[in-house]
Amino acid sequence: MKKKIFIDGRAGTTGLRIYERLECRDDIELIILSDDERKDTAARKRALNEADVAFLCLPDDAARESVSLIENDRTVVIDTSTAHRTLEGWTYGFPELSEDIKSKLPSAKRIAVPGCHASGFIALVYPLVKAGIISADTLLTCHSITGYSGGGKKMIAEYESEERDCLLDAPRQYALGQGHKHLKEMKAVTGLASQPVFCPIVSDFYSGMTVTVPIFSSQLTCGHTVEDIKKVYAEIYTGDIVRYAETADETGFVSGAKLSGKDSMQISVCGNEERILLIAMYDNLGKGASGAAVECLNYTLGAPIDKGLEI
């Protein structure tokens, strides 16, 4: 029997990408609301309670409202917003991080999809804290280059306007007050004692992302080296969706668009024995958003984990 799926917020960037990945699948039935109905609380409530799985592609407050409208214990919620990522009772939707997370996803009723920037940082740092290669007290920095689609419809329109501001021609750093909404998640999931200094940069390409965490070898514990980092990544990131690669660059350059259009992530280590660069490359709309959400759905349905994904 086909499972009924509802995308609350289908008109947004993430919702549309999820819809594109699901519309041709033969194992589900999509619940579609008209343009008028999708803004009607009663219609949304009906759809949320009818669905076997509901994706929430909404601002945080609206996502919380959607959860409050569900009156049964059957509907599985996969939330792409920031609202529930660090809350007890919600399973973090990054199965490649650990067997514990992977084992919880098939039966989870509340799943929080990781944030785009946070996905790369956590993929790089979580295994090292867990393995004891860096301590939880380590003070880290992180910079992230992302395509402009990460800013949603408004930012996409700004970048694609024929009369756009010339300042958009160059990369732009933002969240300068160190209050980015992903910081709480980055700290909580990795187990770090402090949030990193985080420098996100949006640039003039549609989608893609490169997240870099630089560390000194002196920050590693108990005589660990860069080779120990590579070994940890090579042992845990062996799948088709998240994989370790010895080489990150193309003729000395790392492109933020390398995995644009893909739902996978590549983890690499660069630098030297003294100064180390941990690098995650993926698509902010793929493994950084809608691709990760569909992967979570596949675990929920017991489908192949790459079904409907572009690897």
PDB file of C-alpha atoms in Angstrom:
ATOM      1  CA  MET A   1       0.000   0.000   0.000  1.00  0.00           C
ATOM      2  CA  LYS A   2       1.304   3.414  -0.920  1.00  0.00           C
ATOM      3  CA  LYS A   3       2.184   5.769   1.930  1.00  0.00           C
ATOM      4  CA  LYS A   4       0.564   9.193   1.964  1.00  0.00           C
ATOM      5  CA  ILE A   5       3.031  12.086   2.006  1.00  0.00           C
ATOM      6  CA  PHE A   6       2.269  15.754   2.665  1.00  0.00           C
ATOM      7  CA  ILE A   7       4.737  18.593   2.130  1.00  0.00           C
ATOM      8  CA  ASP A   8       3.713  21.530   4.312  1.00  0.00           C
ATOM      9  CA  GLY A   9       5.450  24.459   2.630  1.00  0.00           C
ATOM     10  CA  ARG A  10       5.738  22.906  -0.831  1.00  0.00           C
ATOM     11  CA  ALA A  11       6.002  26.332  -2.501  1.00  0.00           C
ATOM     12  CA  GLY A  12       9.336  27.137  -0.840  1.00  0.00           C
ATOM     13  CA  THR A  13      12.774  26.270  -2.212  1.00  0.00           C
ATOM     14  CA  THR A  14      13.268  23.174  -0.050  1.00  0.00           C
ATOM     15  CA  GLY A  15       9.663  22.043  -0.448  1.00  0.00           C
ATOM     16  CA  LEU A  16       9.850  22.265  -4.218  1.00  0.00           C
ATOM     17  CA  ARG A  17      13.059  20.239  -4.315  1.00  0.00           C
ATOM     18  CA  ILE A  18      11.500  17.545  -2.115  1.00  0.00           C
ATOM     19  CA  TYR A  19       8.433  17.495  -4.366  1.00  0.00           C
ATOM     20  CA  GLU A  20      10.638  17.061  -7.448  1.00  0.00           C
ATOM     21  CA  ARG A  21      12.311  14.053  -5.843  1.00  0.00           C
ATOM     22  CA  LEU A  22       8.987  12.456  -4.901  1.00  0.00           C
ATOM     23  CA  GLU A  23       6.534  13.210  -7.708  1.00  0.00           C
ATOM     24  CA  CYS A  24       7.544  10.223  -9.866  1.00  0.00           C
ATOM     25  CA  ARG A  25       7.912   7.654  -7.094  1.00  0.00           C
ATOM     26  CA  ASP A  26       5.649   4.614  -7.227  1.00  0.00           C
ATOM     27  CA  ASP A  27       5.684   3.832  -3.496  1.00  0.00           C
ATOM     28  CA  ILE A  28       3.955   6.992  -2.248  1.00  0.00           C
ATOM     29  CA  GLU A  29       0.858   9.121  -2.789  1.00  0.00           C
ATOM     30  CA  LEU A  30       1.322  12.874  -2.483  1.00  0.00           C
ATOM     31  CA  ILE A  31      -1.325  14.930  -0.713  1.00  0.00           C
ATOM     32  CA  ILE A  32      -1.554  18.193  -2.664  1.00  0.00           C
ATOM     33  CA  LEU A  33      -3.347  21.312  -1.460  1.00  0.00           C
ATOM     34  CA  SER A  34      -4.400  24.107  -3.793  1.00  0.00           C
ATOM     35  CA  ASP A  35      -2.755  27.511  -3.501  1.00  0.00           C
ATOM     36  CA  ASP A  36      -5.664  28.735  -1.391  1.00  0.00           C
ATOM     37  CA  GLU A  37      -5.778  25.642   0.812  1.00  0.00           C
ATOM     38  CA  ARG A  38      -2.044  25.601   1.599  1.00  0.00           C
ATOM     39  CA  LYS A  39      -2.508  28.809   3.581  1.00  0.00           C
ATOM     40  CA  ASP A  40      -5.676  27.580   5.297  1.00  0.00           C
ATOM     41  CA  THR A  41      -5.051  26.154   8.769  1.00  0.00           C
ATOM     42  CA  ALA A  42      -8.007  23.765   8.661  1.00  0.00           C
ATOM     43  CA  ALA A  43      -6.897  22.312   5.312  1.00  0.00           C
ATOM     44  CA  ARG A  44      -3.319  21.930   6.504  1.00  0.00           C
ATOM     45  CA  LYS A  45      -4.504  20.268   9.702  1.00  0.00           C
ATOM     46  CA  ARG A  46      -6.552  17.788   7.727  1.00  0.00           C
ATOM     47  CA  ALA A  47      -3.613  16.971   5.448  1.00  0.00           C
ATOM     48  CA  LEU A  48      -1.166  16.652   8.335  1.00  0.00           C
ATOM     49  CA  ASN A  49      -3.384  14.149  10.112  1.00  0.00           C
ATOM     50  CA  GLU A  50      -4.149  12.211   6.940  1.00  0.00           C
ATOM     51  CA  ALA A  51      -0.486  11.820   6.043  1.00  0.00           C
ATOM     52  CA  ASP A  52       1.700   8.884   6.974  1.00  0.00           C
ATOM     53  CA  VAL A  53       4.687  11.229   6.658  1.00  0.00           C
ATOM     54  CA  ALA A  54       4.619  15.027   6.736  1.00  0.00           C
ATOM     55  CA  PHE A  55       7.535  17.175   5.607  1.00  0.00           C
ATOM     56  CA  LEU A  56       7.693  20.614   7.201  1.00  0.00           C
ATOM     57  CA  CYS A  57       9.396  23.161   4.929  1.00  0.00           C
ATOM     58  CA  LEU A  58       8.453  26.237   6.900  1.00  0.00           C
ATOM     59  CA  PRO A  59       9.835  28.997   9.133  1.00  0.00           C
ATOM     60  CA  ASP A  60      10.412  27.886  12.715  1.00  0.00           C
ATOM     61  CA  ASP A  61       7.192  29.247  14.245  1.00  0.00           C
ATOM     62  CA  ALA A  62       5.075  27.802  11.439  1.00  0.00           C
ATOM     63  CA  ALA A  63       6.797  24.423  11.850  1.00  0.00           C
ATOM     64  CA  ARG A  64       5.957  24.409  15.546  1.00  0.00           C
ATOM     65  CA  GLU A  65       2.359  25.249  14.693  1.00  0.00           C
ATOM     66  CA  SER A  66       2.189  22.350  12.223  1.00  0.00           C
ATOM     67  CA  VAL A  67       3.377  19.892  14.857  1.00  0.00           C
ATOM     68  CA  SER A  68       0.723  21.207  17.255  1.00  0.00           C
ATOM     69  CA  LEU A  69      -1.981  20.520  14.640  1.00  0.00           C
ATOM     70  CA  ILE A  70      -1.229  16.779  14.542  1.00  0.00           C
ATOM     71  CA  GLU A  71      -3.693  14.913  16.757  1.00  0.00           C
ATOM     72  CA  ASN A  72      -2.587  11.325  16.179  1.00  0.00           C
ATOM     73  CA  ASP A  73       0.437   9.235  17.161  1.00  0.00           C
ATOM     74  CA  ARG A  74       0.859   7.809  13.653  1.00  0.00           C
ATOM     75  CA  THR A  75       2.043  10.677  11.424  1.00  0.00           C
ATOM     76  CA  VAL A  76       5.816  10.841  11.071  1.00  0.00           C
ATOM     77  CA  VAL A  77       7.153  14.402  10.932  1.00  0.00           C
ATOM     78  CA  ILE A  78      10.329  15.269   9.014  1.00  0.00           C
ATOM     79  CA  ASP A  79      11.088  18.904   9.827  1.00  0.00           C
ATOM     80  CA  THR A  80      13.578  20.878   7.708  1.00  0.00           C
ATOM     81  CA  SER A  81      13.399  23.999   9.900  1.00  0.00           C
ATOM     82  CA  THR A  82      15.625  24.958  12.829  1.00  0.00           C
ATOM     83  CA  ALA A  83      12.787  24.588  15.325  1.00  0.00           C
ATOM     84  CA  HIS A  84      13.359  21.063  16.646  1.00  0.00           C
ATOM     85  CA  ARG A  85      16.966  20.085  15.895  1.00  0.00           C
ATOM     86  CA  THR A  86      18.208  20.124  19.470  1.00  0.00           C
ATOM     87  CA  LEU A  87      15.023  19.112  21.268  1.00  0.00           C
ATOM     88  CA  GLU A  88      14.647  15.909  23.256  1.00  0.00           C
ATOM     89  CA  GLY A  89      12.348  13.449  21.544  1.00  0.00           C
ATOM     90  CA  TRP A  90      13.505  14.399  18.054  1.00  0.00           C
ATOM     91  CA  THR A  91      15.898  12.182  16.097  1.00  0.00           C
ATOM     92  CA  TYR A  92      18.670  14.011  14.277  1.00  0.00           C
ATOM     93  CA  GLY A  93      18.446  13.117  10.591  1.00  0.00           C
ATOM     94  CA  PHE A  94      22.087  12.355   9.810  1.00  0.00           C
ATOM     95  CA  PRO A  95      22.357   8.525   9.829  1.00  0.00           C
ATOM     96  CA  GLU A  96      25.971   8.479   8.642  1.00  0.00           C
ATOM     97  CA  LEU A  97      27.159   9.959  11.937  1.00  0.00           C
ATOM     98  CA  SER A  98      26.568   6.857  14.039  1.00  0.00           C
ATOM     99  CA  GLU A  99      24.917   3.481  14.206  1.00  0.00           C
ATOM    100  CA  ASP A 100      22.787   4.803  17.073  1.00  0.00           C
ATOM    101  CA  ILE A 101      21.208   7.511  14.906  1.00  0.00           C
ATOM    102  CA  LYS A 102      20.829   5.114  11.984  1.00  0.00           C
ATOM    103  CA  SER A 103      19.041   2.558  14.165  1.00  0.00           C
ATOM    104  CA  LYS A 104      16.568   5.147  15.483  1.00  0.00           C
ATOM    105  CA  LEU A 105      15.442   6.576  12.139  1.00  0.00           C
ATOM    106  CA  PRO A 106      13.227   3.703  10.885  1.00  0.00           C
ATOM    107  CA  SER A 107      10.914   3.938  13.917  1.00  0.00           C
ATOM    108  CA  ALA A 108      11.265   7.651  14.706  1.00  0.00           C
ATOM    109  CA  LYS A 109       8.079   9.722  14.711  1.00  0.00           C
ATOM    110  CA  ARG A 110       9.848  13.082  14.902  1.00  0.00           C
ATOM    111  CA  ILE A 111      12.906  13.666  12.705  1.00  0.00           C
ATOM    112  CA  ALA A 112      14.854  16.932  12.474  1.00  0.00           C
ATOM    113  CA  VAL A 113      16.741  17.434   9.211  1.00  0.00           C
ATOM    114  CA  PRO A 114      20.200  18.999   9.774  1.00  0.00           C
ATOM    115  CA  GLY A 115      20.897  22.563   8.731  1.00  0.00           C
ATOM    116  CA  CYS A 116      22.928  23.154   5.584  1.00  0.00           C
ATOM    117  CA  HIS A 117      26.020  24.767   7.137  1.00  0.00           C
ATOM    118  CA  ALA A 118      25.700  22.598  10.224  1.00  0.00           C
ATOM    119  CA  SER A 119      25.752  19.392   8.162  1.00  0.00           C
ATOM    120  CA  GLY A 120      29.317  19.945   7.001  1.00  0.00           C
ATOM    121  CA  PHE A 121      30.645  21.149  10.341  1.00  0.00           C
ATOM    122  CA  ILE A 122      29.056  18.283  12.241  1.00  0.00           C
ATOM    123  CA  ALA A 123      30.187  15.672   9.702  1.00  0.00           C
ATOM    124  CA  LEU A 124      33.764  16.904  10.184  1.00  0.00           C
ATOM    125  CA  VAL A 125      33.837  17.463  13.952  1.00  0.00           C
ATOM    126  CA  TYR A 126      31.473  14.887  15.500  1.00  0.00           C
ATOM    127  CA  PRO A 127      33.628  11.826  14.642  1.00  0.00           C
ATOM    128  CA  LEU A 128      36.772  13.475  15.988  1.00  0.00           C
ATOM    129  CA  VAL A 129      35.195  14.365  19.330  1.00  0.00           C
ATOM    130  CA  LYS A 130      33.678  10.897  19.570  1.00  0.00           C
ATOM    131  CA  ALA A 131      37.042   9.247  18.821  1.00  0.00           C
ATOM    132  CA  GLY A 132      38.855  11.469  21.318  1.00  0.00           C
ATOM    133  CA  ILE A 133      41.088  13.010  18.651  1.00  0.00           C
ATOM    134  CA  ILE A 134      39.962  16.472  19.710  1.00  0.00           C
ATOM    135  CA  SER A 135      38.504  17.259  23.097  1.00  0.00           C
ATOM    136  CA  ALA A 136      35.086  18.754  23.674  1.00  0.00           C
ATOM    137  CA  ASP A 137      36.817  21.872  25.030  1.00  0.00           C
ATOM    138  CA  THR A 138      38.582  22.595  21.729  1.00  0.00           C
ATOM    139  CA  LEU A 139      37.922  26.090  20.384  1.00  0.00           C
ATOM    140  CA  LEU A 140      37.210  25.874  16.662  1.00  0.00           C
ATOM    141  CA  THR A 141      36.585  28.144  13.718  1.00  0.00           C
ATOM    142  CA  CYS A 142      34.615  27.349  10.584  1.00  0.00           C
ATOM    143  CA  HIS A 143      34.038  29.053   7.270  1.00  0.00           C
ATOM    144  CA  SER A 144      31.391  28.023   4.785  1.00  0.00           C
ATOM    145  CA  ILE A 145      30.858  29.086   1.181  1.00  0.00           C
ATOM    146  CA  THR A 146      27.343  28.549  -0.148  1.00  0.00           C
ATOM    147  CA  GLY A 147      25.324  29.173  -3.265  1.00  0.00           C
ATOM    148  CA  TYR A 148      22.673  31.872  -3.096  1.00  0.00           C
ATOM    149  CA  SER A 149      19.750  29.404  -3.197  1.00  0.00           C
ATOM    150  CA  GLY A 150      20.391  28.853   0.509  1.00  0.00           C
ATOM    151  CA  GLY A 151      18.759  32.225   1.118  1.00  0.00           C
ATOM    152  CA  GLY A 152      15.415  31.061  -0.279  1.00  0.00           C
ATOM    153  CA  LYS A 153      13.126  32.682  -2.826  1.00  0.00           C
ATOM    154  CA  LYS A 154      13.881  36.283  -1.864  1.00  0.00           C
ATOM    155  CA  MET A 155      17.638  35.909  -2.217  1.00  0.00           C
ATOM    156  CA  ILE A 156      17.299  33.874  -5.414  1.00  0.00           C
ATOM    157  CA  ALA A 157      15.215  36.686  -6.901  1.00  0.00           C
ATOM    158  CA  GLU A 158      17.836  39.257  -5.863  1.00  0.00           C
ATOM    159  CA  TYR A 159      20.682  37.353  -7.491  1.00  0.00           C
ATOM    160  CA  GLU A 160      18.761  36.532 -10.658  1.00  0.00           C
ATOM    161  CA  SER A 161      17.300  39.998 -11.189  1.00  0.00           C
ATOM    162  CA  GLU A 162      18.425  41.855 -14.313  1.00  0.00           C
ATOM    163  CA  GLU A 163      18.744  44.988 -12.180  1.00  0.00           C
ATOM    164  CA  ARG A 164      20.607  43.438  -9.291  1.00  0.00           C
ATOM    165  CA  ASP A 165      22.988  45.302  -6.998  1.00  0.00           C
ATOM    166  CA  CYS A 166      26.618  45.153  -8.181  1.00  0.00           C
ATOM    167  CA  LEU A 167      27.648  44.112  -4.658  1.00  0.00           C
ATOM    168  CA  LEU A 168      26.171  40.687  -5.416  1.00  0.00           C
ATOM    169  CA  ASP A 169      28.945  40.101  -7.969  1.00  0.00           C
ATOM    170  CA  ALA A 170      31.396  39.344  -5.163  1.00  0.00           C
ATOM    171  CA  PRO A 171      31.198  36.838  -2.267  1.00  0.00           C
ATOM    172  CA  ARG A 172      29.474  38.266   0.813  1.00  0.00           C
ATOM    173  CA  GLN A 173      30.155  37.219   4.396  1.00  0.00           C
ATOM    174  CA  TYR A 174      27.180  37.438   6.743  1.00  0.00           C
ATOM    175  CA  ALA A 175      25.993  36.594  10.287  1.00  0.00           C
ATOM    176  CA  LEU A 176      28.730  38.952  11.438  1.00  0.00           C
ATOM    177  CA  GLY A 177      27.375  39.145  14.975  1.00  0.00           C
ATOM    178  CA  GLN A 178      28.119  35.428  15.504  1.00  0.00           C
ATOM    179  CA  GLY A 179      24.455  34.668  16.080  1.00  0.00           C
ATOM    180  CA  HIS A 180      23.782  32.341  13.135  1.00  0.00           C
ATOM    181  CA  LYS A 181      20.857  30.018  13.823  1.00  0.00           C
ATOM    182  CA  HIS A 182      22.914  26.883  13.084  1.00  0.00           C
ATOM    183  CA  LEU A 183      25.424  27.533  15.886  1.00  0.00           C
ATOM    184  CA  LYS A 184      23.265  25.982  18.605  1.00  0.00           C
ATOM    185  CA  GLU A 185      22.923  22.805  16.558  1.00  0.00           C
ATOM    186  CA  MET A 186      26.642  22.725  15.696  1.00  0.00           C
ATOM    187  CA  LYS A 187      27.565  22.806  19.372  1.00  0.00           C
ATOM    188  CA  ALA A 188      24.881  20.460  20.664  1.00  0.00           C
ATOM    189  CA  VAL A 189      25.260  17.621  18.150  1.00  0.00           C
ATOM    190  CA  THR A 190      29.070  17.541  18.164  1.00  0.00           C
ATOM    191  CA  GLY A 191      29.255  17.698  21.961  1.00  0.00           C
ATOM    192  CA  LEU A 192      31.542  20.738  21.936  1.00  0.00           C
ATOM    193  CA  ALA A 193      31.612  22.909  25.036  1.00  0.00           C
ATOM    194  CA  SER A 194      31.634  26.122  22.970  1.00  0.00           C
ATOM    195  CA  GLN A 195      30.163  27.275  19.702  1.00  0.00           C
ATOM    196  CA  PRO A 196      32.710  27.774  16.911  1.00  0.00           C
ATOM    197  CA  VAL A 197      33.639  31.119  15.421  1.00  0.00           C
ATOM    198  CA  PHE A 198      31.551  30.808  12.271  1.00  0.00           C
ATOM    199  CA  CYS A 199      32.046  32.709   8.999  1.00  0.00           C
ATOM    200  CA  PRO A 200      29.366  31.882   6.390  1.00  0.00           C
ATOM    201  CA  ILE A 201      29.831  33.366   2.914  1.00  0.00           C
ATOM    202  CA  VAL A 202      27.222  33.510   0.153  1.00  0.00           C
ATOM    203  CA  SER A 203      28.488  33.720  -3.414  1.00  0.00           C
ATOM    204  CA  ASP A 204      27.219  34.164  -6.956  1.00  0.00           C
ATOM    205  CA  PHE A 205      26.381  30.570  -7.887  1.00  0.00           C
ATOM    206  CA  TYR A 206      23.035  28.830  -7.488  1.00  0.00           C
ATOM    207  CA  SER A 207      23.793  25.835  -5.288  1.00  0.00           C
ATOM    208  CA  GLY A 208      26.679  24.014  -3.679  1.00  0.00           C
ATOM    209  CA  MET A 209      28.637  24.306  -0.465  1.00  0.00           C
ATOM    210  CA  THR A 210      32.141  23.929   0.919  1.00  0.00           C
ATOM    211  CA  VAL A 211      32.572  23.909   4.699  1.00  0.00           C
ATOM    212  CA  THR A 212      36.098  24.118   6.115  1.00  0.00           C
ATOM    213  CA  VAL A 213      37.261  23.651   9.705  1.00  0.00           C
ATOM    214  CA  PRO A 214      40.951  24.593  10.156  1.00  0.00           C
ATOM    215  CA  ILE A 215      42.823  23.130  13.119  1.00  0.00           C
ATOM    216  CA  PHE A 216      46.402  23.008  14.389  1.00  0.00           C
ATOM    217  CA  SER A 217      48.032  19.667  15.132  1.00  0.00           C
ATOM    218  CA  SER A 218      48.645  21.055  18.631  1.00  0.00           C
ATOM    219  CA  GLN A 219      44.884  20.940  19.162  1.00  0.00           C
ATOM    220  CA  LEU A 220      44.830  17.155  18.714  1.00  0.00           C
ATOM    221  CA  THR A 221      44.907  15.009  21.842  1.00  0.00           C
ATOM    222  CA  CYS A 222      47.322  12.325  23.009  1.00  0.00           C
ATOM    223  CA  GLY A 223      49.782  12.581  20.136  1.00  0.00           C
ATOM    224  CA  HIS A 224      47.180  12.088  17.426  1.00  0.00           C
ATOM    225  CA  THR A 225      48.153  13.175  13.918  1.00  0.00           C
ATOM    226  CA  VAL A 226      46.513  14.128  10.650  1.00  0.00           C
ATOM    227  CA  GLU A 227      46.752  10.478   9.626  1.00  0.00           C
ATOM    228  CA  ASP A 228      44.523   9.510  12.556  1.00  0.00           C
ATOM    229  CA  ILE A 229      41.902  11.971  11.314  1.00  0.00           C
ATOM    230  CA  LYS A 230      42.020  10.495   7.833  1.00  0.00           C
ATOM    231  CA  LYS A 231      41.697   6.988   9.267  1.00  0.00           C
ATOM    232  CA  VAL A 232      38.572   7.887  11.264  1.00  0.00           C
ATOM    233  CA  TYR A 233      36.871   9.446   8.248  1.00  0.00           C
ATOM    234  CA  ALA A 234      37.873   6.577   5.964  1.00  0.00           C
ATOM    235  CA  GLU A 235      36.385   4.045   8.396  1.00  0.00           C
ATOM    236  CA  ILE A 236      32.993   5.678   8.940  1.00  0.00           C
ATOM    237  CA  TYR A 237      32.277   7.529   5.684  1.00  0.00           C
ATOM    238  CA  THR A 238      32.177   4.607   3.284  1.00  0.00           C
ATOM    239  CA  GLY A 239      28.679   4.911   1.794  1.00  0.00           C
ATOM    240  CA  ASP A 240      27.452   6.353  -1.453  1.00  0.00           C
ATOM    241  CA  ILE A 241      25.821   9.345   0.216  1.00  0.00           C
ATOM    242  CA  VAL A 242      28.679  10.413   2.519  1.00  0.00           C
ATOM    243  CA  ARG A 243      32.123   9.283   1.492  1.00  0.00           C
ATOM    244  CA  TYR A 244      35.741  10.026   2.343  1.00  0.00           C
ATOM    245  CA  ALA A 245      38.020  11.089  -0.511  1.00  0.00           C
ATOM    246  CA  GLU A 246      41.791  11.401  -0.288  1.00  0.00           C
ATOM    247  CA  THR A 247      41.838  14.340  -2.687  1.00  0.00           C
ATOM    248  CA  ALA A 248      39.573  17.363  -2.385  1.00  0.00           C
ATOM    249  CA  ASP A 249      40.994  19.798  -4.901  1.00  0.00           C
ATOM    250  CA  GLU A 250      40.927  20.159  -8.652  1.00  0.00           C
ATOM    251  CA  THR A 251      44.364  21.421  -9.790  1.00  0.00           C
ATOM    252  CA  GLY A 252      44.847  23.181  -6.479  1.00  0.00           C
ATOM    253  CA  PHE A 253      41.352  24.669  -6.158  1.00  0.00           C
ATOM    254  CA  VAL A 254      38.260  23.559  -4.220  1.00  0.00           C
ATOM    255  CA  SER A 255      34.993  24.615  -5.856  1.00  0.00           C
ATOM    256  CA  GLY A 256      31.870  25.288  -3.847  1.00  0.00           C
ATOM    257  CA  ALA A 257      29.858  23.974  -6.792  1.00  0.00           C
ATOM    258  CA  LYS A 258      31.653  20.622  -7.120  1.00  0.00           C
ATOM    259  CA  LEU A 259      28.625  18.636  -5.920  1.00  0.00           C
ATOM    260  CA  SER A 260      25.924  21.042  -7.086  1.00  0.00           C
ATOM    261  CA  GLY A 261      22.796  19.110  -8.014  1.00  0.00           C
ATOM    262  CA  LYS A 262      23.875  16.071  -6.008  1.00  0.00           C
ATOM    263  CA  ASP A 263      22.521  14.636  -2.766  1.00  0.00           C
ATOM    264  CA  SER A 264      25.875  13.285  -1.594  1.00  0.00           C
ATOM    265  CA  MET A 265      28.717  14.696   0.517  1.00  0.00           C
ATOM    266  CA  GLN A 266      32.485  14.361   0.197  1.00  0.00           C
ATOM    267  CA  ILE A 267      34.759  14.546   3.243  1.00  0.00           C
ATOM    268  CA  SER A 268      38.465  15.297   2.797  1.00  0.00           C
ATOM    269  CA  VAL A 269      41.535  16.362   4.756  1.00  0.00           C
ATOM    270  CA  CYS A 270      44.089  18.831   3.375  1.00  0.00           C
ATOM    271  CA  GLY A 271      46.956  20.908   4.736  1.00  0.00           C
ATOM    272  CA  ASN A 272      50.058  19.459   6.382  1.00  0.00           C
ATOM    273  CA  GLU A 273      51.215  17.921   9.657  1.00  0.00           C
ATOM    274  CA  GLU A 274      51.042  21.265  11.463  1.00  0.00           C
ATOM    275  CA  ARG A 275      48.055  23.066   9.929  1.00  0.00           C
ATOM    276  CA  ILE A 276      45.117  20.897   8.922  1.00  0.00           C
ATOM    277  CA  LEU A 277      42.051  21.690   6.825  1.00  0.00           C
ATOM    278  CA  LEU A 278      38.943  19.544   7.321  1.00  0.00           C
ATOM    279  CA  ILE A 279      36.701  19.989   4.278  1.00  0.00           C
ATOM    280  CA  ALA A 280      33.128  18.923   3.496  1.00  0.00           C
ATOM    281  CA  MET A 281      31.689  19.461  -0.001  1.00  0.00           C
ATOM    282  CA  TYR A 282      28.007  19.020  -0.875  1.00  0.00           C
ATOM    283  CA  ASP A 283      24.950  20.847  -2.201  1.00  0.00           C
ATOM    284  CA  ASN A 284      23.154  23.161   0.212  1.00  0.00           C
ATOM    285  CA  LEU A 285      19.873  22.009  -1.387  1.00  0.00           C
ATOM    286  CA  GLY A 286      20.949  18.336  -1.478  1.00  0.00           C
ATOM    287  CA  LYS A 287      22.573  16.737   1.554  1.00  0.00           C
ATOM    288  CA  GLY A 288      22.221  20.193   3.103  1.00  0.00           C
ATOM    289  CA  ALA A 289      18.412  20.212   2.867  1.00  0.00           C
ATOM    290  CA  SER A 290      15.937  18.374   0.609  1.00  0.00           C
ATOM    291  CA  GLY A 291      18.207  15.450  -0.250  1.00  0.00           C
ATOM    292  CA  ALA A 292      18.792  14.796   3.448  1.00  0.00           C
ATOM    293  CA  ALA A 293      15.043  15.012   4.078  1.00  0.00           C
ATOM    294  CA  VAL A 294      14.256  12.431   1.368  1.00  0.00           C
ATOM    295  CA  GLU A 295      16.997  10.172   2.729  1.00  0.00           C
ATOM    296  CA  CYS A 296      15.231  10.301   6.115  1.00  0.00           C
ATOM    297  CA  LEU A 297      11.956   9.411   4.373  1.00  0.00           C
ATOM    298  CA  ASN A 298      13.619   6.357   2.832  1.00  0.00           C
ATOM    299  CA  TYR A 299      14.634   5.134   6.279  1.00  0.00           C
ATOM    300  CA  THR A 300      11.074   5.701   7.498  1.00  0.00           C
ATOM    301  CA  LEU A 301       9.570   3.747   4.598  1.00  0.00           C
ATOM    302  CA  GLY A 302      12.196   0.991   4.587  1.00  0.00           C
ATOM    303  CA  ALA A 303      13.091   1.936   1.008  1.00  0.00           C
ATOM    304  CA  PRO A 304      16.630   1.909  -0.423  1.00  0.00           C
ATOM    305  CA  ILE A 305      18.322   4.902   1.194  1.00  0.00           C
ATOM    306  CA  ASP A 306      19.254   6.417  -2.151  1.00  0.00           C
ATOM    307  CA  LYS A 307      15.791   6.054  -3.718  1.00  0.00           C
ATOM    308  CA  GLY A 308      14.835   9.286  -5.465  1.00  0.00           C
ATOM    309  CA  LEU A 309      18.248  10.829  -4.818  1.00  0.00           C
ATOM    310  CA  GLU A 310      20.927  12.005  -7.224  1.00  0.00           C
ATOM    311  CA  ILE A 311      24.185  10.555  -5.950  1.00  0.00           C
TER     312      ILE A 311
END
